Short mmCIF file of C-alpha atoms in Angstrom, two decimals:
data_model
loop_
_atom_site.label_atom_id
_atom_site.label_comp_id
_atom_site.label_asym_id
_atom_site.label_seq_id
_atom_site.Cartn_x
_atom_site.Cartn_y
_atom_site.Cartn_z
CA GLY M 41 108.42 94.48 101.42
CA LEU M 42 110.83 93.39 97.91
CA LEU M 43 110.87 94.49 94.93
CA VAL M 44 111.41 91.45 92.83
CA ALA M 45 112.00 90.86 88.84
CA ILE M 46 109.62 87.91 88.53
CA SER M 47 108.26 86.37 85.57
CA ALA M 48 105.78 89.05 83.35
CA VAL M 49 103.57 85.48 81.84
CA ALA M 50 102.73 85.39 86.04
CA CYS M 51 101.78 88.53 87.11
CA PHE M 52 98.72 89.38 85.84
CA GLU M 53 96.14 93.33 86.29
CA SER M 54 92.70 93.87 86.88
CA SER M 55 92.95 95.90 82.93
CA TYR M 56 94.20 92.82 81.58
CA ALA M 57 91.82 92.52 78.72
CA ASP M 58 92.97 95.48 77.38
CA ALA M 59 97.27 94.03 78.05
CA VAL M 60 96.85 91.00 76.62
CA SER M 61 95.75 90.05 72.72
CA ILE M 62 93.66 87.77 73.44
CA THR M 63 93.08 84.91 70.03
CA ASN M 64 89.50 82.46 69.58
CA VAL M 65 89.35 79.61 66.90
CA THR M 66 86.06 78.98 65.79
CA VAL M 67 85.40 75.57 63.34
CA PRO M 68 81.78 76.18 61.03
CA TYR M 69 79.85 73.39 60.04
CA ARG M 70 81.29 70.92 61.90
CA SER M 71 78.14 69.33 62.85
CA GLY M 72 79.28 66.10 63.81
CA TRP M 73 81.71 65.38 61.79
CA VAL M 74 82.62 65.92 58.12
CA VAL M 75 82.30 62.84 55.75
CA MET M 76 83.56 61.75 52.19
CA TRP M 77 81.98 59.71 50.27
CA ALA M 78 84.65 57.16 49.02
CA ARG M 79 83.24 56.74 44.94
CA PRO M 80 85.45 53.92 43.34
CA GLY M 81 85.34 53.85 39.33
CA ASP M 82 83.20 57.08 38.83
CA PRO M 83 86.22 59.77 36.41
CA THR M 84 83.17 62.82 38.21
CA TRP M 85 84.91 61.20 42.30
CA VAL M 86 87.32 64.70 42.91
CA ASN M 87 88.82 63.31 46.78
CA ARG M 88 89.45 67.01 48.56
CA ILE M 89 87.74 67.82 51.32
CA GLU M 90 87.96 71.01 52.96
CA PHE M 91 88.65 71.67 57.04
CA ARG M 92 87.16 74.80 57.61
CA CYS M 93 88.73 77.31 60.50
CA GLU M 94 88.35 80.93 61.50
CA TYR M 95 90.06 82.81 63.69
CA THR M 96 90.90 87.03 65.32
CA ILE M 97 93.33 88.15 66.81
CA SER M 98 92.09 91.15 69.45
CA PRO M 99 94.06 93.30 69.57
CA ALA M 100 95.37 92.35 66.14
CA SER M 101 99.19 91.41 66.54
CA ALA M 102 101.67 92.72 64.68
CA THR M 103 103.31 89.79 63.97
CA PRO M 104 100.91 86.94 61.80
CA PRO M 105 100.68 83.92 63.34
CA THR M 106 101.14 80.40 63.69
CA ILE M 107 98.71 78.15 62.65
CA THR M 108 99.43 74.62 63.01
CA TRP M 109 96.73 71.55 62.31
CA LEU M 110 97.51 68.53 63.96
CA ARG M 111 95.11 65.20 64.07
CA GLY M 112 95.20 63.04 66.81
CA SER M 113 93.08 64.10 70.74
CA PHE M 114 92.86 67.29 72.86
CA ALA M 115 95.40 67.50 75.91
CA ASP M 116 98.00 64.10 73.75
CA GLU M 117 101.54 65.22 73.88
CA ASP M 118 101.64 62.67 70.69
CA ARG M 119 98.64 64.86 68.42
CA GLN M 120 100.32 64.13 64.72
CA VAL M 121 100.94 67.88 63.41
CA VAL M 122 99.96 67.84 59.88
CA TYR M 123 101.25 71.28 59.15
CA LYS M 124 101.90 74.30 60.67
CA TRP M 125 102.71 77.48 58.70
CA SER M 126 105.48 79.94 61.43
CA SER M 127 105.25 83.47 61.52
CA SER M 128 108.77 83.47 60.34
CA GLY M 129 107.03 81.93 56.88
CA GLU M 130 107.82 77.96 57.22
CA VAL M 131 106.36 75.89 56.04
CA TYR M 132 106.49 72.42 57.57
CA VAL M 133 103.95 68.82 56.23
CA HIS M 134 103.79 66.11 58.34
CA PRO M 135 105.06 63.01 54.79
CA GLU M 136 102.52 61.02 55.66
CA PHE M 137 99.73 64.23 54.42
CA ALA M 138 103.09 65.03 51.86
CA GLY M 139 101.94 66.82 48.87
CA ARG M 140 98.49 66.45 49.65
CA VAL M 141 97.22 68.95 51.62
CA SER M 142 98.14 72.99 52.19
CA VAL M 143 96.46 76.02 53.14
CA GLU M 144 95.07 79.05 52.18
CA SER M 145 95.72 81.97 53.81
CA ARG M 146 97.08 82.22 56.89
CA THR M 147 94.00 84.97 56.95
CA ARG M 148 91.33 82.13 56.24
CA PRO M 149 92.91 79.33 56.99
CA THR M 150 91.19 75.77 56.09
CA LEU M 151 92.95 72.66 55.24
CA VAL M 152 92.40 72.00 52.58
CA LEU M 153 93.31 67.71 52.28
CA THR M 154 93.54 65.93 48.07
CA ASP M 155 93.54 62.49 47.31
CA THR M 156 92.23 61.35 51.58
CA LYS M 157 92.43 57.31 51.94
CA PHE M 158 90.47 56.04 55.17
CA ALA M 159 93.43 56.42 57.11
CA ASP M 160 93.04 60.02 56.82
CA TRP M 161 89.96 60.02 59.23
CA GLY M 162 90.19 61.68 63.23
CA ARG M 163 89.59 64.44 64.51
CA TYR M 164 91.91 67.28 62.94
CA PHE M 165 92.30 70.56 65.26
CA CYS M 166 93.10 73.93 63.89
CA ARG M 167 95.64 75.93 65.73
CA ILE M 168 95.75 79.84 66.35
CA THR M 169 99.40 80.65 68.14
CA ASN M 170 100.22 84.45 68.49
CA GLU M 171 103.87 84.17 69.12
CA ASN M 172 103.77 88.15 70.55
CA GLN M 173 101.72 86.52 73.05
CA SER M 174 103.14 83.78 74.97
CA ASP M 175 101.28 82.06 76.97
CA ASP M 176 97.61 80.08 77.09
CA PHE M 177 95.63 83.72 75.66
CA GLY M 178 97.90 84.35 72.75
CA THR M 179 97.14 79.65 72.15
CA ASP M 180 93.75 78.74 70.87
CA GLU M 181 91.94 75.94 68.68
CA GLY M 182 89.07 74.19 67.46
CA SER M 183 88.85 70.53 66.13
CA VAL M 184 86.26 68.78 62.90
CA LEU M 185 85.82 65.06 62.94
CA PHE M 186 86.93 63.97 60.10
CA TRP M 187 85.63 60.52 58.94
CA TYR M 188 86.15 58.49 55.51
CA LYS M 189 83.47 55.58 53.91
CA TYR M 190 83.91 53.12 51.87
CA GLY M 191 79.44 52.40 50.75
CA TYR M 192 76.37 52.65 52.38
CA ASP M 193 77.53 51.30 55.79
CA PRO M 194 77.57 54.05 58.13
CA PRO M 195 80.20 55.44 60.10
CA ARG M 196 81.75 53.26 62.60
CA GLY M 197 80.71 55.75 66.68
CA SER M 198 78.21 56.66 65.16
CA GLN M 199 77.82 57.94 69.44
CA PHE M 200 79.66 61.18 68.00
CA THR M 201 80.51 63.65 70.99
CA SER M 202 81.24 67.02 70.71
CA VAL M 203 81.18 70.45 73.13
CA GLU M 204 80.48 74.23 72.53
CA VAL M 205 81.64 77.51 74.44
CA ASP M 206 80.26 80.24 75.31
CA LYS M 207 83.90 82.12 74.87
CA THR M 208 83.42 85.22 75.62
CA PRO M 209 85.56 86.31 77.99
CA VAL M 210 85.03 85.67 82.15
CA ARG M 211 85.83 89.44 84.05
CA VAL M 212 85.94 88.13 87.97
CA GLU M 213 86.74 89.87 91.11
CA THR M 214 90.37 87.78 93.68
CA GLY M 215 88.27 85.83 95.58
CA GLY M 216 85.47 85.62 93.39
CA ALA M 217 83.37 82.89 91.33
CA ALA M 218 83.73 82.38 87.79
CA ARG M 219 80.94 80.12 85.61
CA LEU M 220 82.69 78.71 82.53
CA ASN M 221 80.28 77.71 80.00
CA CYS M 222 79.47 74.25 78.61
CA ASP M 223 77.40 72.21 76.54
CA GLY M 224 77.73 68.88 75.15
CA LEU M 225 76.72 66.22 73.53
CA GLY M 226 77.22 63.01 74.42
CA GLY M 227 74.86 62.30 77.02
CA LYS M 228 75.68 60.78 80.63
CA GLU M 229 78.77 57.89 80.30
CA ALA M 230 80.49 60.46 78.54
CA SER M 231 83.19 61.90 80.90
CA ILE M 232 83.43 64.92 81.31
CA VAL M 233 87.53 67.21 81.78
CA TRP M 234 87.93 70.23 81.75
CA PHE M 235 92.04 71.64 81.60
CA LYS M 236 94.10 74.73 81.51
CA GLY M 237 96.88 75.52 79.78
CA PRO M 238 98.31 75.32 77.58
CA ASN M 239 101.71 75.63 78.61
CA CYS M 240 105.21 75.58 78.02
CA THR M 241 107.97 73.23 79.96
CA GLN M 242 111.80 73.70 79.75
CA ASP M 243 111.94 71.48 76.75
CA GLY M 244 109.89 73.62 74.36
CA ASN M 245 106.38 71.31 74.03
CA CYS M 246 103.74 73.97 74.17
CA ASN M 247 101.55 71.30 73.50
CA VAL M 248 100.85 71.02 77.99
CA TYR M 249 97.97 71.40 79.90
CA GLU M 250 96.76 71.20 84.08
CA MET M 251 93.80 68.47 84.68
CA VAL M 252 91.31 71.33 86.55
CA ILE M 253 88.78 68.19 87.16
CA ASN M 254 87.31 65.21 85.33
CA LYS M 255 84.64 62.93 85.49
CA THR M 256 85.00 59.53 85.33
CA ALA M 257 83.04 58.05 82.61
CA VAL M 258 81.20 55.09 83.49
CA GLU M 259 79.33 51.46 80.98
CA HIS M 260 76.40 52.18 79.05
CA PHE M 261 73.36 51.80 81.15
CA SER M 262 74.99 51.86 83.90
CA PRO M 263 73.65 53.67 87.19
CA ASP M 264 77.27 54.41 88.49
CA PRO M 265 77.27 58.22 88.11
CA GLY M 266 81.17 57.95 87.99
CA THR M 267 83.59 60.31 89.92
CA VAL M 268 84.59 63.75 89.95
CA ASN M 269 88.68 64.19 90.78
CA VAL M 270 89.55 67.92 91.23
CA SER M 271 93.94 69.05 91.12
CA PRO M 272 95.36 69.66 93.85
CA LYS M 273 95.16 73.61 93.05
CA TYR M 274 91.26 73.17 93.22
CA ALA M 275 90.50 71.04 96.04
CA GLY M 276 87.34 73.03 97.49
CA ARG M 277 86.73 75.45 95.11
CA ALA M 278 85.72 73.76 91.53
CA SER M 279 82.55 71.78 90.89
CA LEU M 280 80.44 70.15 87.99
CA GLY M 281 77.57 71.89 87.08
CA ALA M 282 74.16 70.49 87.73
CA ASN M 283 73.25 68.81 84.74
CA ASN M 284 76.95 67.19 84.89
CA MET M 285 75.61 64.20 83.55
CA GLY M 286 74.10 65.37 80.64
CA ASP M 287 74.05 67.67 78.18
CA THR M 288 75.76 70.75 80.44
CA LEU M 289 78.90 70.67 81.41
CA ASP M 290 79.96 74.01 82.84
CA LEU M 291 82.67 74.76 85.41
CA THR M 292 82.23 76.97 88.39
CA ILE M 293 85.49 77.84 90.76
CA THR M 294 84.95 79.68 94.01
CA ASP M 295 87.61 81.30 95.79
CA ILE M 296 89.27 82.93 93.02
CA ARG M 297 93.46 83.90 92.95
CA PRO M 298 95.56 85.65 89.78
CA THR M 299 97.26 82.31 89.45
CA ASP M 300 93.47 80.83 88.42
CA VAL M 301 94.38 83.80 84.83
CA GLY M 302 94.43 81.89 82.31
CA ARG M 303 91.96 79.64 79.24
CA TYR M 304 90.01 76.89 80.81
CA TRP M 305 89.03 73.99 77.75
CA CYS M 306 85.35 71.93 77.96
CA THR M 307 86.28 68.52 76.92
CA ASN M 308 84.10 65.45 77.15
CA ASP M 309 84.68 62.49 74.89
CA TRP M 310 82.81 58.30 74.79
CA PRO M 311 85.59 56.15 75.63
CA LEU M 312 84.03 53.49 77.21
CA TRP M 313 82.09 52.96 74.04
CA PHE M 314 81.58 50.41 71.72
CA MET M 315 84.80 50.57 69.31
CA ASN M 316 85.10 54.72 70.63
CA GLU M 317 89.03 55.21 68.45
CA ILE M 318 87.13 57.91 66.42
CA HIS M 319 85.46 59.57 69.65
CA SER M 320 88.73 61.41 70.20
CA ARG M 321 88.15 64.47 72.19
CA ASP M 322 86.56 67.71 71.99
CA SER M 323 87.83 70.15 73.22
CA ARG M 324 86.09 74.61 73.23
CA SER M 325 87.90 76.94 75.65
CA VAL M 326 86.75 79.98 76.83
CA VAL M 327 89.44 82.85 79.51
CA VAL M 328 89.47 84.28 83.18
CA LEU M 329 91.47 87.31 83.48
CA LEU M 330 90.99 89.61 86.85
CA ASP M 331 88.63 92.53 87.11
CA ASP M 332 89.72 93.69 91.22
CA GLU M 333 88.17 96.96 93.07
CA ALA M 334 91.13 99.70 92.98
CA PRO M 335 93.08 99.32 95.61
CA SER M 336 92.46 100.44 99.75
CA CYS M 337 93.50 99.89 103.03
CA ASP M 338 89.96 98.98 103.78
CA GLY M 339 89.82 95.76 105.84
CA LYS M 340 93.82 95.34 106.48
CA PRO M 341 97.07 95.89 109.01
CA ASP M 342 100.04 98.73 108.01
CA GLY M 343 102.02 97.02 104.92
CA MET M 344 102.18 97.61 101.78
CA TYR M 345 99.86 95.54 98.82
CA GLN M 346 100.73 95.11 95.29
CA ASP M 347 98.12 97.57 92.96
CA PRO M 348 95.57 94.98 92.53
CA GLY M 349 95.36 96.51 88.48
CA ASP M 350 98.85 96.57 87.87
CA CYS M 351 101.80 94.31 89.54
CA SER M 352 104.58 96.70 88.81
CA ARG M 353 103.38 99.15 91.11
CA TYR M 354 102.55 98.61 95.08
CA TYR M 355 100.84 101.08 97.25
CA THR M 356 101.01 101.25 101.83
CA CYS M 357 98.38 100.97 103.74
CA SER M 358 100.09 103.09 107.65
CA GLY M 359 96.99 103.39 110.19
CA GLY M 360 93.96 102.92 107.63
CA TRP M 361 95.42 105.91 105.26
CA LEU M 362 96.47 103.96 102.10
CA TYR M 363 99.42 106.10 100.11
CA GLY M 364 100.01 105.25 96.64
CA PRO M 365 100.24 103.61 94.67
CA VAL M 366 103.67 104.37 93.29
CA PRO M 367 105.54 102.30 90.73
CA CYS M 368 108.40 99.99 90.66
CA LEU M 369 111.69 100.13 89.29
CA THR M 370 111.49 99.55 85.39
CA GLY M 371 111.22 96.17 84.24
CA LEU M 372 110.31 94.45 88.45
CA PHE M 373 107.24 93.70 89.39
CA PHE M 374 106.16 93.73 93.77
CA ASN M 375 105.35 90.34 95.10
CA GLU M 376 103.30 91.33 98.35
CA ALA M 377 104.07 87.50 99.60
CA LEU M 378 108.37 87.81 99.44
#
């Protein structure tokens, strides 16, 4: 066995829920969409609207979070940053929204939009990032769909989509199975996608999501059930719920591995519906944590093994006896593969 220095973000432990700070975002009162009715000529009308957002960070971070409001479609690297309040205190506002947007406070990051207009319609995402938790456990977001209306015509795309996820962390042992619960509105024609992330690239782009499983959309009233595609990393291990043609979008992952730990996003969309641009993909997330048993030499050949509860420790099996666990040198982690 060798002691090697590896990235801490690839090191997972059974008490991971106690070792990381998990960010959770909720968007209250998001029943479908938020609508503003334009009333030109009415002197009492104030074209001001609020997009609510609440969050928790547990355990709490020592530094304030970064608050980002985006507009566009989930997992789209080109989503527009409307407003960003960095943990350092710097504020960025997109030129299109200059002088028209503000956030009430860090503890209540509701986005206030004034002087609204038709071009402001779309899906708005509230993203909270705990800068002290640099992996996907530290970033969560929730969305609301905004529609600006003239007169009394119904909103375009009345067949909107939405999802709701049980955000209770899912704890599972290595080799076990995790079922991630998600309910969605969109019907059997909708596409269904589960993502994992976000991850950051070398150029600093932290809006990168890994596709886990995808059921393609189908034409309205089509008997075609759609095609299910699974990422090679999850081949033979990931599947959608038995009722994935309708309201239940559950994801099951079997033979859980340490690399499966992270944040998973349930999303759906109705991309083949007429005038579907308002149906930008909704999303909600839940985290998966390892909950392994204590070190054991049962059924294991002689050798050195990583402590499943702390990857900076290792133990030795010899003749069926367990020796350790013992710590690695400071700053190093044990890599069983090497």
